[in-house]
Coordinates of C-alpha atoms in Angstrom, one line a residue:
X20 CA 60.3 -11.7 -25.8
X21 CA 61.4 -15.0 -24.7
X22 CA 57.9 -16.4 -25.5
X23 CA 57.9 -14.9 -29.2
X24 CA 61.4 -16.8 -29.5
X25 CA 60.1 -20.5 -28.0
X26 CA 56.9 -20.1 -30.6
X27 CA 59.2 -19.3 -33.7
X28 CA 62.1 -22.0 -32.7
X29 CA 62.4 -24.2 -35.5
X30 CA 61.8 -28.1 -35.1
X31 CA 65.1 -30.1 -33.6
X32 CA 67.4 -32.0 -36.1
X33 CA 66.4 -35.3 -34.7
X34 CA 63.0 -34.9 -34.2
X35 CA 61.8 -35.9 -30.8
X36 CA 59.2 -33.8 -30.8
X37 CA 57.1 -35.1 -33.4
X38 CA 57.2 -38.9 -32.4
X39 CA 54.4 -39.0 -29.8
X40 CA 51.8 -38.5 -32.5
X41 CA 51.1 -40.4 -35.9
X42 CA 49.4 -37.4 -37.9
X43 CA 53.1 -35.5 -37.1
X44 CA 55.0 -38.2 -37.7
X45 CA 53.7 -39.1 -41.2
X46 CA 54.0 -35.0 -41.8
X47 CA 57.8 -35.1 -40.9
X48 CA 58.7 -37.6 -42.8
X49 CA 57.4 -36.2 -46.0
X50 CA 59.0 -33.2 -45.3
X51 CA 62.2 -34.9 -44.8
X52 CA 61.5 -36.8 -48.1
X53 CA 60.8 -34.0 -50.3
X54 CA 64.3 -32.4 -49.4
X55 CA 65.6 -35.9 -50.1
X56 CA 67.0 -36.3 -46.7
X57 CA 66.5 -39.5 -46.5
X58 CA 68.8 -40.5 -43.8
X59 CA 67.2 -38.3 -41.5
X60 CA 63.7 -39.2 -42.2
X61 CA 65.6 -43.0 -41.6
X62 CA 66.3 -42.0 -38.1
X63 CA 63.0 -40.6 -36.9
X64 CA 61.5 -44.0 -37.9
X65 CA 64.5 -45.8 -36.7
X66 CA 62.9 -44.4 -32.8
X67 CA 59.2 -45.4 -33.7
X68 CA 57.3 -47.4 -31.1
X69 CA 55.0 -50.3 -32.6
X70 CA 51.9 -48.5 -32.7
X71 CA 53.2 -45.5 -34.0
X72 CA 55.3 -47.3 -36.9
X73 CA 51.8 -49.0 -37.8
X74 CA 49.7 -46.1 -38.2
X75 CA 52.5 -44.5 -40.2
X76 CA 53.1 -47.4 -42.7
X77 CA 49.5 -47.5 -43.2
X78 CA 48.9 -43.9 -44.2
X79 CA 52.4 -43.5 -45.9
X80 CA 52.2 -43.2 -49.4
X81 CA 54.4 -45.8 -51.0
X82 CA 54.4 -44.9 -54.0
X83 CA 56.2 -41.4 -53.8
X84 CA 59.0 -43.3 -52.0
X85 CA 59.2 -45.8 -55.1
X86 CA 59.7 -43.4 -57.3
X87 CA 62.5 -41.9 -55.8
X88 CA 64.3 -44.8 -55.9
X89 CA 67.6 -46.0 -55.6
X90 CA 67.6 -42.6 -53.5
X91 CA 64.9 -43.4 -51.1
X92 CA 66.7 -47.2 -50.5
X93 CA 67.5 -46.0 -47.3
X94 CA 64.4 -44.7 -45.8
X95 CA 62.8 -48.0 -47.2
X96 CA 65.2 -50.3 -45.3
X97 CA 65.0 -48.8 -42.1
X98 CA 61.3 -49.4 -42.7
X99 CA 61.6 -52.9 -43.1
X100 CA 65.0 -53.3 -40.2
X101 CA 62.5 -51.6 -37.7
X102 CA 59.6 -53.8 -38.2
X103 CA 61.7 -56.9 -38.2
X104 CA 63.2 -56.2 -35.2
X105 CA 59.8 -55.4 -33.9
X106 CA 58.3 -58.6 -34.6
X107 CA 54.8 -57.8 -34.1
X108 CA 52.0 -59.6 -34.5
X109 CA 50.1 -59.5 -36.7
X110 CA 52.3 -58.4 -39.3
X111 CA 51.1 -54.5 -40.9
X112 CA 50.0 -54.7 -44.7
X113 CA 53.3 -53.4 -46.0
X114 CA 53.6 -53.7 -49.7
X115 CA 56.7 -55.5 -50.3
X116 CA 56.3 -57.2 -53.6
X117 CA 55.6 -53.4 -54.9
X118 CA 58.7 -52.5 -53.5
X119 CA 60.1 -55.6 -54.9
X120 CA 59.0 -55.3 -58.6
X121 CA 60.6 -51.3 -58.5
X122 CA 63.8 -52.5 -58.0
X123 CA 63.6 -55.5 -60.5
X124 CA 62.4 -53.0 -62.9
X125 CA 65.2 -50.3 -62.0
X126 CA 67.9 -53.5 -62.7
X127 CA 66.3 -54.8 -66.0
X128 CA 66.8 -51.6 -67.5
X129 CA 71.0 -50.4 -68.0
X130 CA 71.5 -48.8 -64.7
X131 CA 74.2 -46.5 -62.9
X132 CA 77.4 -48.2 -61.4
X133 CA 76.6 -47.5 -58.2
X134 CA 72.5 -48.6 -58.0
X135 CA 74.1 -52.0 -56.4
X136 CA 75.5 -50.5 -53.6
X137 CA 72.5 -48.1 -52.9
X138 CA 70.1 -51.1 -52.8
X139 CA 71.6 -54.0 -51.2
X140 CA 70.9 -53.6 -47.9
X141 CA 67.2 -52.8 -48.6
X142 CA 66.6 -56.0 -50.4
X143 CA 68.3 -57.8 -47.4
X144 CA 65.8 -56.0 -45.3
X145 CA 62.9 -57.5 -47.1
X146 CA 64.5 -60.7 -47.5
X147 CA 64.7 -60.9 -44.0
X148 CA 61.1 -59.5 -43.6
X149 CA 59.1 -61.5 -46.3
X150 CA 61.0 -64.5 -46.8
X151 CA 58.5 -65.5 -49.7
X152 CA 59.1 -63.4 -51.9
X153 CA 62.2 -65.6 -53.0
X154 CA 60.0 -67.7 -54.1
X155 CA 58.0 -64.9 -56.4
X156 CA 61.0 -63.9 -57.8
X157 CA 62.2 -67.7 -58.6
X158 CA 59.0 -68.2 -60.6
X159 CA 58.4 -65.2 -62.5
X160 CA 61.6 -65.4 -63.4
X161 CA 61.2 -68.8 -64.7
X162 CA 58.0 -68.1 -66.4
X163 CA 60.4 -65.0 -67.8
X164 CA 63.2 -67.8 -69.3
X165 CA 60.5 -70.3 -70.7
X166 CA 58.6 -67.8 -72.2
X167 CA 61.9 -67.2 -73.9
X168 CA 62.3 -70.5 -74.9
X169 CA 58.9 -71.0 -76.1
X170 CA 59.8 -68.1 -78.7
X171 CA 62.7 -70.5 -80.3
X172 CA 60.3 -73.0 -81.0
X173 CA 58.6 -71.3 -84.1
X174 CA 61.6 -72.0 -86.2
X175 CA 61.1 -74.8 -89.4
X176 CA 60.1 -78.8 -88.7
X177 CA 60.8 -81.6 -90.6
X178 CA 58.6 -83.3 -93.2
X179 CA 58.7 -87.3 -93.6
X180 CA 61.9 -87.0 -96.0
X181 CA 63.7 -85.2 -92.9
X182 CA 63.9 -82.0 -94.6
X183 CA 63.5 -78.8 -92.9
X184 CA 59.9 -76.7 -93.5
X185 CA 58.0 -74.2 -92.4
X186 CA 54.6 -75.7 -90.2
X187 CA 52.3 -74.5 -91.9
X188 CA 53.6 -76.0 -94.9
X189 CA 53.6 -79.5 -93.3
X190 CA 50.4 -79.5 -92.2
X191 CA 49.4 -78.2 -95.3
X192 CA 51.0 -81.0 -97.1
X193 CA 49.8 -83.8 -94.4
X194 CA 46.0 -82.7 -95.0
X195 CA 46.5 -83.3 -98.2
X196 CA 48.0 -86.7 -98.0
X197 CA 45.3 -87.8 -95.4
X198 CA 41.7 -86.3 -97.8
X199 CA 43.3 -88.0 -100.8
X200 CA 43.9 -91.2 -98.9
X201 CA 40.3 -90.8 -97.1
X202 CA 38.8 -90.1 -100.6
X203 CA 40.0 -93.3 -102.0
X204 CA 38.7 -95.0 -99.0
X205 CA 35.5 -93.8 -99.1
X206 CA 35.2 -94.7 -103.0
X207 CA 36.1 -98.3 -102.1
X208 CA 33.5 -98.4 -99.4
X209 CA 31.2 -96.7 -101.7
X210 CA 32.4 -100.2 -103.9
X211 CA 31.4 -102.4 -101.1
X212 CA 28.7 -100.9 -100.0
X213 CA 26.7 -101.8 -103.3
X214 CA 27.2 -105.0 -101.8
X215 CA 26.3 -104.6 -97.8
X216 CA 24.5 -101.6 -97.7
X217 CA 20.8 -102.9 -98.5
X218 CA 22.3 -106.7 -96.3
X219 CA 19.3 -108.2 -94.4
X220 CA 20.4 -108.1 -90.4
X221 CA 19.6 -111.6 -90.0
X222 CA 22.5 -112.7 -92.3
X223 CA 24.8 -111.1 -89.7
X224 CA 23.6 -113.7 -86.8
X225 CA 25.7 -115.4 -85.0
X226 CA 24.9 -118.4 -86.6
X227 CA 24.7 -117.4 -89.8
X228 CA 28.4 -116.2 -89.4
X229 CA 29.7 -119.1 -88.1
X230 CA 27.7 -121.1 -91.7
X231 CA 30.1 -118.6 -94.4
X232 CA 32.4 -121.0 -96.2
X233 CA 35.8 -120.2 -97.5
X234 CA 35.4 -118.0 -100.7
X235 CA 33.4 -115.7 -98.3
X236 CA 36.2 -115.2 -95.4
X237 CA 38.5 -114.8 -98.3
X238 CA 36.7 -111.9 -99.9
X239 CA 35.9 -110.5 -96.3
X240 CA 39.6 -110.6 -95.7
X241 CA 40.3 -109.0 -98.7
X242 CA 38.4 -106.1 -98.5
X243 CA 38.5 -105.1 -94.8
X244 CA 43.2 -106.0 -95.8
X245 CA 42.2 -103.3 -98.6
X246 CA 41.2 -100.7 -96.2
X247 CA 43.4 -101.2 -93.9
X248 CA 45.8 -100.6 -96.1
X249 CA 44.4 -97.4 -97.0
X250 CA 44.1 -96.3 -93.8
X251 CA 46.9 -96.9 -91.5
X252 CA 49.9 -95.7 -93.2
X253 CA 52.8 -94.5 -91.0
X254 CA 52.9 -91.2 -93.1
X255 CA 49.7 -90.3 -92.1
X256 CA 50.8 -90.8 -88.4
X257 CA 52.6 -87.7 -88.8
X258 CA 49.5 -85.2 -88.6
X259 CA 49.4 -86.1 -84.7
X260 CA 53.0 -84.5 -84.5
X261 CA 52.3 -81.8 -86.3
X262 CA 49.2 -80.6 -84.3
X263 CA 50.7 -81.5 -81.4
X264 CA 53.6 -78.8 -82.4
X265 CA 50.7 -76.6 -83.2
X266 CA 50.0 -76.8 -79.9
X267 CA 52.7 -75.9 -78.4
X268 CA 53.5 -73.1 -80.2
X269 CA 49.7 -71.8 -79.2
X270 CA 50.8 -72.3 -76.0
X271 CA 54.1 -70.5 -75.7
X272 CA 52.9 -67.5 -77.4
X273 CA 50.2 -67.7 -74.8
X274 CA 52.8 -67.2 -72.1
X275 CA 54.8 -64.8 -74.2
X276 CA 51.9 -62.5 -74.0
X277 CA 50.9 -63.5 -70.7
X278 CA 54.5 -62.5 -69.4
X279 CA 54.5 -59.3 -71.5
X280 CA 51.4 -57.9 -69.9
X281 CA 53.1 -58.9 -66.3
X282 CA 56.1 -56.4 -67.6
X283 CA 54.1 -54.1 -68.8
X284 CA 52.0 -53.8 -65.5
X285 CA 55.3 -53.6 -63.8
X286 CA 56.8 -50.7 -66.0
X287 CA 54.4 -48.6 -67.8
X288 CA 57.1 -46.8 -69.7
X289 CA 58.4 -50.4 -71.2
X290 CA 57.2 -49.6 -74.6
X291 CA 56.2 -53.1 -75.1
X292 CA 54.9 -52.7 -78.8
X293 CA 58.5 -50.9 -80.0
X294 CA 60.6 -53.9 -78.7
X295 CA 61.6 -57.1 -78.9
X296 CA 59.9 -59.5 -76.7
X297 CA 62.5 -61.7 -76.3
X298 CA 64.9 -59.0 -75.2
X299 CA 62.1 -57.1 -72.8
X300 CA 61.7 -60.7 -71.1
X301 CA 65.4 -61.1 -71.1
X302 CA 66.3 -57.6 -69.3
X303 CA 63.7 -58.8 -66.5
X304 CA 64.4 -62.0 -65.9
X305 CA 67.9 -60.8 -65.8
X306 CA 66.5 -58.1 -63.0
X307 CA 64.6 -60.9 -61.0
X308 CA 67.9 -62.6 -61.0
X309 CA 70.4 -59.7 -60.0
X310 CA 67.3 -59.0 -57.3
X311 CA 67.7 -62.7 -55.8
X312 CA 71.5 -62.7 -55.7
X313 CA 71.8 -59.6 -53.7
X314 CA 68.8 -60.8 -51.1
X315 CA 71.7 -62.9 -49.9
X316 CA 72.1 -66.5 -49.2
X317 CA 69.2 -68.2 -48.0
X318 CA 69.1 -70.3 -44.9
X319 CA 67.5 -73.3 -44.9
X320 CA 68.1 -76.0 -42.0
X321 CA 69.0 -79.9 -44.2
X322 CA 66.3 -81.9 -43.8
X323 CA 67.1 -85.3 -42.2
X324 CA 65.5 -87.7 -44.7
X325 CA 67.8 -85.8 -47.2
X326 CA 70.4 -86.2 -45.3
X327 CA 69.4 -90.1 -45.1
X328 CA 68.9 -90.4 -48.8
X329 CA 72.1 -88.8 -49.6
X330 CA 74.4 -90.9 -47.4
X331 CA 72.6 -93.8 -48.6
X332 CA 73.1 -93.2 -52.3
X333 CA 77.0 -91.9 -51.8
X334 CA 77.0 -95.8 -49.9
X335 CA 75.3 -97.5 -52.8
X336 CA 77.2 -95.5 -55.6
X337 CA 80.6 -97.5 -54.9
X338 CA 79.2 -100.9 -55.8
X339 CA 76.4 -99.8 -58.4
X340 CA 76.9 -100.3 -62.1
X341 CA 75.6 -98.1 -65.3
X342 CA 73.0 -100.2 -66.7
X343 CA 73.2 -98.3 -70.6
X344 CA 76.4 -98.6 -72.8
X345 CA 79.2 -98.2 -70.3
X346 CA 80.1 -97.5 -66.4
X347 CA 80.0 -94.0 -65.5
X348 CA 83.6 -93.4 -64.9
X349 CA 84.3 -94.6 -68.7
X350 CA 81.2 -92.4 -69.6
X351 CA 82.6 -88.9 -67.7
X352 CA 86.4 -89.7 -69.4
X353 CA 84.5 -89.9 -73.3
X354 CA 82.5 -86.8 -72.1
X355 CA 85.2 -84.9 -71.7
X356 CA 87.3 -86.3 -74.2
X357 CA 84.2 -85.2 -76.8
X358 CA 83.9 -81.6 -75.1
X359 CA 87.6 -81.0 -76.0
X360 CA 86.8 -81.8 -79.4
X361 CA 84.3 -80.2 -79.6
X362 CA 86.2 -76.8 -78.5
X363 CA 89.1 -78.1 -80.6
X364 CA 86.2 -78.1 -83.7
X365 CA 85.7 -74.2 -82.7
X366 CA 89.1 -73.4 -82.3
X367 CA 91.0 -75.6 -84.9
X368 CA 88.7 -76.3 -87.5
X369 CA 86.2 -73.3 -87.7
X370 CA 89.5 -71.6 -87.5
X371 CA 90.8 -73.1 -91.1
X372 CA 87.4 -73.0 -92.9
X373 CA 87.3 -69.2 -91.9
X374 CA 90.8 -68.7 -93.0
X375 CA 89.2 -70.1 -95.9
X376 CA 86.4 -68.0 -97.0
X377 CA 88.7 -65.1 -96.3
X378 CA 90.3 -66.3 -99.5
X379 CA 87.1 -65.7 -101.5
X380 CA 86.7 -62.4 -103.3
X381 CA 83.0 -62.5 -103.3
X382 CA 83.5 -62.8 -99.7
X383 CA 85.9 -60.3 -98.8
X384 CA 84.0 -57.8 -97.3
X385 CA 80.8 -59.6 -95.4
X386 CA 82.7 -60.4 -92.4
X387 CA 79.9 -61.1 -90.2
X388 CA 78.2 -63.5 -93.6
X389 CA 81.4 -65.3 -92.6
X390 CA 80.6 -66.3 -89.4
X391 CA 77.2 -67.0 -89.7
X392 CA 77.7 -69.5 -92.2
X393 CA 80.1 -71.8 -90.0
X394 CA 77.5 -70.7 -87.3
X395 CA 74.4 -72.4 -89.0
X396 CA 76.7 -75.5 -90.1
X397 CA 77.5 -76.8 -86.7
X398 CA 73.8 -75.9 -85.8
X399 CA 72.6 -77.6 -88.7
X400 CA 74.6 -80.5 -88.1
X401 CA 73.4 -81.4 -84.2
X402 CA 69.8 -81.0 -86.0
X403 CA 69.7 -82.9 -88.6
X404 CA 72.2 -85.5 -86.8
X405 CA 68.9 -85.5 -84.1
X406 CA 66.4 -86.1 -86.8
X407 CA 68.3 -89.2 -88.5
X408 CA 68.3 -91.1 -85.2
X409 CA 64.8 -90.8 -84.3
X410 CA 63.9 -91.6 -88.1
X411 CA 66.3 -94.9 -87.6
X412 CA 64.3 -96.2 -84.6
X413 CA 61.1 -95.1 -86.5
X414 CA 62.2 -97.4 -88.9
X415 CA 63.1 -100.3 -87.3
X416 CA 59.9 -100.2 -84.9
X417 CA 58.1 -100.3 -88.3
X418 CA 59.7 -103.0 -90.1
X419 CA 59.4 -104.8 -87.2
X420 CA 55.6 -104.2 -87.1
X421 CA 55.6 -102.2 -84.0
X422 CA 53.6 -99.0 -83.3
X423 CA 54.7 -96.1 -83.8
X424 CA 53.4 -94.2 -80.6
X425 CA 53.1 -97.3 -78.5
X426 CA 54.6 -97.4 -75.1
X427 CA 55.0 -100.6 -74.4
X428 CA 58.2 -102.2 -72.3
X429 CA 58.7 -104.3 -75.5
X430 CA 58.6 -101.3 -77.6
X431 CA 60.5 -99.3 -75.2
X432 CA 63.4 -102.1 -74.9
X433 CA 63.5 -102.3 -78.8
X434 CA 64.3 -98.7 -79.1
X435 CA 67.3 -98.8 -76.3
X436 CA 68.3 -101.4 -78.3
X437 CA 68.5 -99.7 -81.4
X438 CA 70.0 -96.2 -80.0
X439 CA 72.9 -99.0 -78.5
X440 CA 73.7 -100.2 -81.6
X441 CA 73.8 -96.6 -82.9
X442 CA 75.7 -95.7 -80.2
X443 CA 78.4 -98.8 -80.9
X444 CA 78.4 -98.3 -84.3
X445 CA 79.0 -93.8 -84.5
X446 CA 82.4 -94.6 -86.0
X447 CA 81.7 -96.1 -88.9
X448 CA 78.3 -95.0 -89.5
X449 CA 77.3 -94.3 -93.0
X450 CA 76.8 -89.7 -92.5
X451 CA 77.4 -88.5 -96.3
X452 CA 73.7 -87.9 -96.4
X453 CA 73.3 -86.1 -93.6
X454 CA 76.6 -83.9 -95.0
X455 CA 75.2 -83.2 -98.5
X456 CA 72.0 -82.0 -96.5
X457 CA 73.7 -79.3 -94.6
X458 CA 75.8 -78.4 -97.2
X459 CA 73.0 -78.3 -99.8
X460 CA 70.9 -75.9 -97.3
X461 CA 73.5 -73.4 -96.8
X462 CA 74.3 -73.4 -100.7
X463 CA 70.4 -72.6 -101.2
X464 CA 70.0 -69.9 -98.5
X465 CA 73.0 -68.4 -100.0
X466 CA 72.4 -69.1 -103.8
X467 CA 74.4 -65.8 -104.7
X468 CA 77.6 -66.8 -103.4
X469 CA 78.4 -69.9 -105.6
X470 CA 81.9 -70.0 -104.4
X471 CA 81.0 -71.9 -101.3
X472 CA 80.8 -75.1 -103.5
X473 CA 84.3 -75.0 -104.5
X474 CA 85.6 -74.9 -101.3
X475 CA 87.0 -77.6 -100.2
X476 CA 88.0 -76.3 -96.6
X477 CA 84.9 -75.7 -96.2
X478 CA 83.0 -79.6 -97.1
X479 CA 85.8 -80.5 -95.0
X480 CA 84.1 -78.3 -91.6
X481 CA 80.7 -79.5 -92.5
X482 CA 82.0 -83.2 -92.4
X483 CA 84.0 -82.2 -88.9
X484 CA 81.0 -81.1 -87.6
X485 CA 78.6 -83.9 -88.6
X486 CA 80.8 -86.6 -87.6
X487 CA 81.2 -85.2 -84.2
X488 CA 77.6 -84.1 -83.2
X489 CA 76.1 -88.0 -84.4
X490 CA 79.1 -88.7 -81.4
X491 CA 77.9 -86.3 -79.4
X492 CA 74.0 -86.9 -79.6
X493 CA 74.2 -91.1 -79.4
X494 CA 75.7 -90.8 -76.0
X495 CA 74.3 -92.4 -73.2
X496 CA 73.3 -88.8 -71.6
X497 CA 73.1 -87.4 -75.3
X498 CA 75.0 -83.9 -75.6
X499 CA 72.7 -81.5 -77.7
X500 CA 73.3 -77.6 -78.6
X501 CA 71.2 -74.4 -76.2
X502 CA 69.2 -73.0 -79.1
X503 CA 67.9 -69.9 -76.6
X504 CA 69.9 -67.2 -79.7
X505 CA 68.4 -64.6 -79.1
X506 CA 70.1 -61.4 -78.6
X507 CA 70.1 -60.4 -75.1
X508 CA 72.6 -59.3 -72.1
X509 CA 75.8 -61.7 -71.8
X510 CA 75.2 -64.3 -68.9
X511 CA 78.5 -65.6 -67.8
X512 CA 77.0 -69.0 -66.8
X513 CA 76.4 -69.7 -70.4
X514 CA 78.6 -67.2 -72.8
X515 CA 82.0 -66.6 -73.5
X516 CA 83.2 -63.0 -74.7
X517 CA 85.3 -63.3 -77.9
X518 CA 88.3 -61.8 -77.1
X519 CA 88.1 -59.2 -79.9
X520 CA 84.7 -57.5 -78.4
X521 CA 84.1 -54.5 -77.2
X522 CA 84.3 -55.5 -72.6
X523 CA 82.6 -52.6 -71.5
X524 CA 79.1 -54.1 -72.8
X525 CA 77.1 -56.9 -72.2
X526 CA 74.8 -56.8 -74.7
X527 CA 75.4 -59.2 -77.1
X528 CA 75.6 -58.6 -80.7
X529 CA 76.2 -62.1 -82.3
X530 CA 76.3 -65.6 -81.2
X531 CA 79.8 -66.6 -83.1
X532 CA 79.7 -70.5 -81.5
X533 CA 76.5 -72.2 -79.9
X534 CA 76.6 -73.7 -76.1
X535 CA 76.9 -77.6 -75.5
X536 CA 74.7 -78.7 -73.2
X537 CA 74.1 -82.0 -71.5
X538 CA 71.3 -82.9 -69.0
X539 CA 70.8 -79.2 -68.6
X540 CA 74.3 -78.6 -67.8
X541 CA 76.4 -76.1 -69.8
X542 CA 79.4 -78.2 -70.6
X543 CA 80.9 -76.0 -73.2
X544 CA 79.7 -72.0 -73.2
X545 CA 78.8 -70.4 -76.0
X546 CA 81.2 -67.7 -77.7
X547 CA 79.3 -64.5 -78.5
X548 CA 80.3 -60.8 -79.7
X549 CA 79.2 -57.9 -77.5

């Protein structure tokens, strides 16, 4: 009777007996799993010898244990603890960046309160494990932002009168320009050729060159002056630009895709063709970075030729001077000085011209239409502010009979010269063109409203705005707006809640005021309805 009770005893809680062999092992662990008691399937592997741990990893299946996730964090980690305290050598094929990619996935995608808490210690764990994968994370979620980017790019270009048009257009426009042009060329070396074509070759000898009298240089000179003329025009310069913009939009749609397929191999259940792309890239990139913070800080000893370099440049900065339009301490005090008005432009002034079109009856009840219109006047403003200066270097590198895409130190001086003088002279520069623009392209995008042009309040904004982004982009280290508006999750490094939204999302809704940035530095967030 004893005997009949030893063979029916049930398996201890802890168990011992199953750790001698791999096969029993694996099989008690699966068990464990399938119950979901993970912590106790954590301890058994928390006693595994080396060898043992090995041949388990390499027959366990992964993939169930992924699934189960956040709840199978535990039995994960002690994986990872165990075989970093290990240390063995060679290191078992583990698949980590699997494991990695689950969890980005499980924080792209709106998750429970407490999935944070659940996971943190694993990702330490394979931190600590596979130091690298920082680095994966870093650039796919880099390839994730640009990709982002690239989508903003698609948006209208500007034409050789500086006003905005769709690409296609353009290049429509410029093909045109340059097969008329080449047409007329080609009839006025069909003109000439009537002359040269049937020439003997002897008559263009050395000798015989050096014999032509005056009349024939003359006519030479006129003819090939003729062409010329033709031929290089600056506006015909501009098809270079434009396929060059092409270009890049090939590109970035390229990596769009490219990143999309990365997702979707990541998540089958994505749904890639019923979403957004931008805000599918968003989510993830957003879940590579929520991965990275909670791997903790990474420790990395300072190099000493940093150190060297950086003791050396604090040294040199107290005697060094800004070589561009002003020392640096004067540069930081306008910075800030032109931040604050730029806030006081969203705070005072969109403020008044909102309080404005409140007053309009055809207005009163598109509240959002509101916003959107002061919205795409300050944005407006910064690019067409942009275009007028590079047009006014254009210009003076062509009166001065410089090329246009030379490179030269000459060239290069004369157009620091010119952005100084632009830069000494944003006070009183002539902007009324550049206002009529923007106020012009708001009144034709909204042709139905045409109360905006008796509205005083509101010329006054668009002349705010102007005036203070020509400031703001002919700065030594030129200030210039984050165009990324697409409708994603709220990142506190770069928005700003409006007071009146709705603080238990993050998914923004609107962009209300656009980020200023300066040398990749958000100096002014951007103000955005969730």
């Amino acid at each position: 009777m004893a005997d009949s009770r030893e063979r029916i005893r049930g398996p201890s809680r802890d168990g011992r007996e199953f750790l001698t062999s791999p096969r029993q092992v694996l099989r008690r662990l699966m068990l464990l799993s399938e119950g979901r008691q993970y912590r106790e399937a954590a301890g058994v592997v928390g006693r595994l010898g080396p060898s043992v741990l090995h041949s388990v990893i390499a027959e366990l299946p992964i993939d169930l244990l992924l699934e189960h996730l956040p709840h199978s964090a535990y039995l994960l980690e002690s994986f990872y603890t165990r075989l970093t305290t290990l240390n063995s050598t060679p290191k078992p094929d583990v698949p980590s960046e699997t494991v990695v990619w689950q969890l980005v996935r499980l924080f792209a995608n709106p998750h429970e309160p407490g999935l944070r808490q659940r996971c943190s210690k694993l990702m330490q764990a394979l931190a600590q494990y596979e130091p690298g994968l920082r680095q994966v994370l870093r650039e796919r979620r880099r390839s994730f932002d640009n990709a982002v980017q690239g989508l903003g790019v698609h948006g209208l270009t500007t034409d050789a009168s500086g006003q905005l048009i769709s690409l296609h257009v353009a290049l429509k426009a410029e093909l045109q320009r340059h097969v008329d042009t080449y047409k007329m060329a080609i009839h006025k070396l069909e003109e000439l050729s009537m002359v040269t074509s049937n020439q003997d070759p002897a008559h263009s000898s050395h000798q015989r060159l050096l014999a032509i009298n005056y009349g024939d240089i003359q006519q030479r000179l006129i003819d090939n002056k003729t062409l010329l003329t033709m031929l290089d025009k600056p506006a015909l310069k501009q098809l270079h630009t434009l396929v060059e913009n092409l270009s890049t939009r090939v590109e970035n749609d390229k990596e769009v895709l490219s990143c999309v397929g990365q997702v979707k191999r990541l998540d089958a259940q994505a749904h890639i063709e019923k979403r957004p792309a931008a805000g599918l890239l968003m989510n993830f990139s957003r879940g590579c970075e929520v991965v990275l913070h909670m791997m903790g800080p990474e420790s990395v000893p300072p190099s000493p030729l940093a150190a060297n370099k950086a003791t050396a440049a604090g040294s040199a900065g107290g005697s060094s001077c800004s070589d561009g339009y002003h020392s640096d301490d004067s540069a930081s005090e306008d910075g800030s000085e032109l931040v604050s008005h730029y806030r006081n432009l969203y705070i005072e002034n969109r403020a008044d011209a909102l309080e404005a079109l409140d007053s309009l009856p055809q207005l009163k009840h598109v509240h959002s239409l509101k916003a959107k219109i002061l919205f795409s006047m300050i944005v407006l403003s910064f690019r067409l502010c942009h275009g007028m200066r590079e047009r006014k270097v254009l210009e003076v590198r062509r009166v001065l009979n410089c090329a246009l895409d030379s490179s030269s130190e000459t060239a290069l001086a004369l157009d620091r010269s010119v952005r100084h003088h632009l830069h000494e002279t944003t006070e009183s520069f002539p902007l009324g063109e550049i206002e009529r623009s923007v106020f012009n392209q708001v009144l034709s995008t909204l042709h139905e409203y045409p109360c905006l042009e008796s509205c005083p309040p509101l010329t006054h904004f668009v002349s705010a705005c102007v005036r203070l982004a020509w400031r703001m982009i002919n700065q030594k280290a030129p200030y210039y707006l984050d165009t990324d508006f697409n409708l994603g999750f709220l990142r506190p490094e770069k928005h700003e809640r409006h007071p009146q939204s709705d603080r238990r999302s993050d998914l923004i809704k609107a962009f209300l005021w656009p980020a200023l940035m300066q040398n990749n530095q958000c100096a002014f967030k951007a103000v955005v309805a969730t």
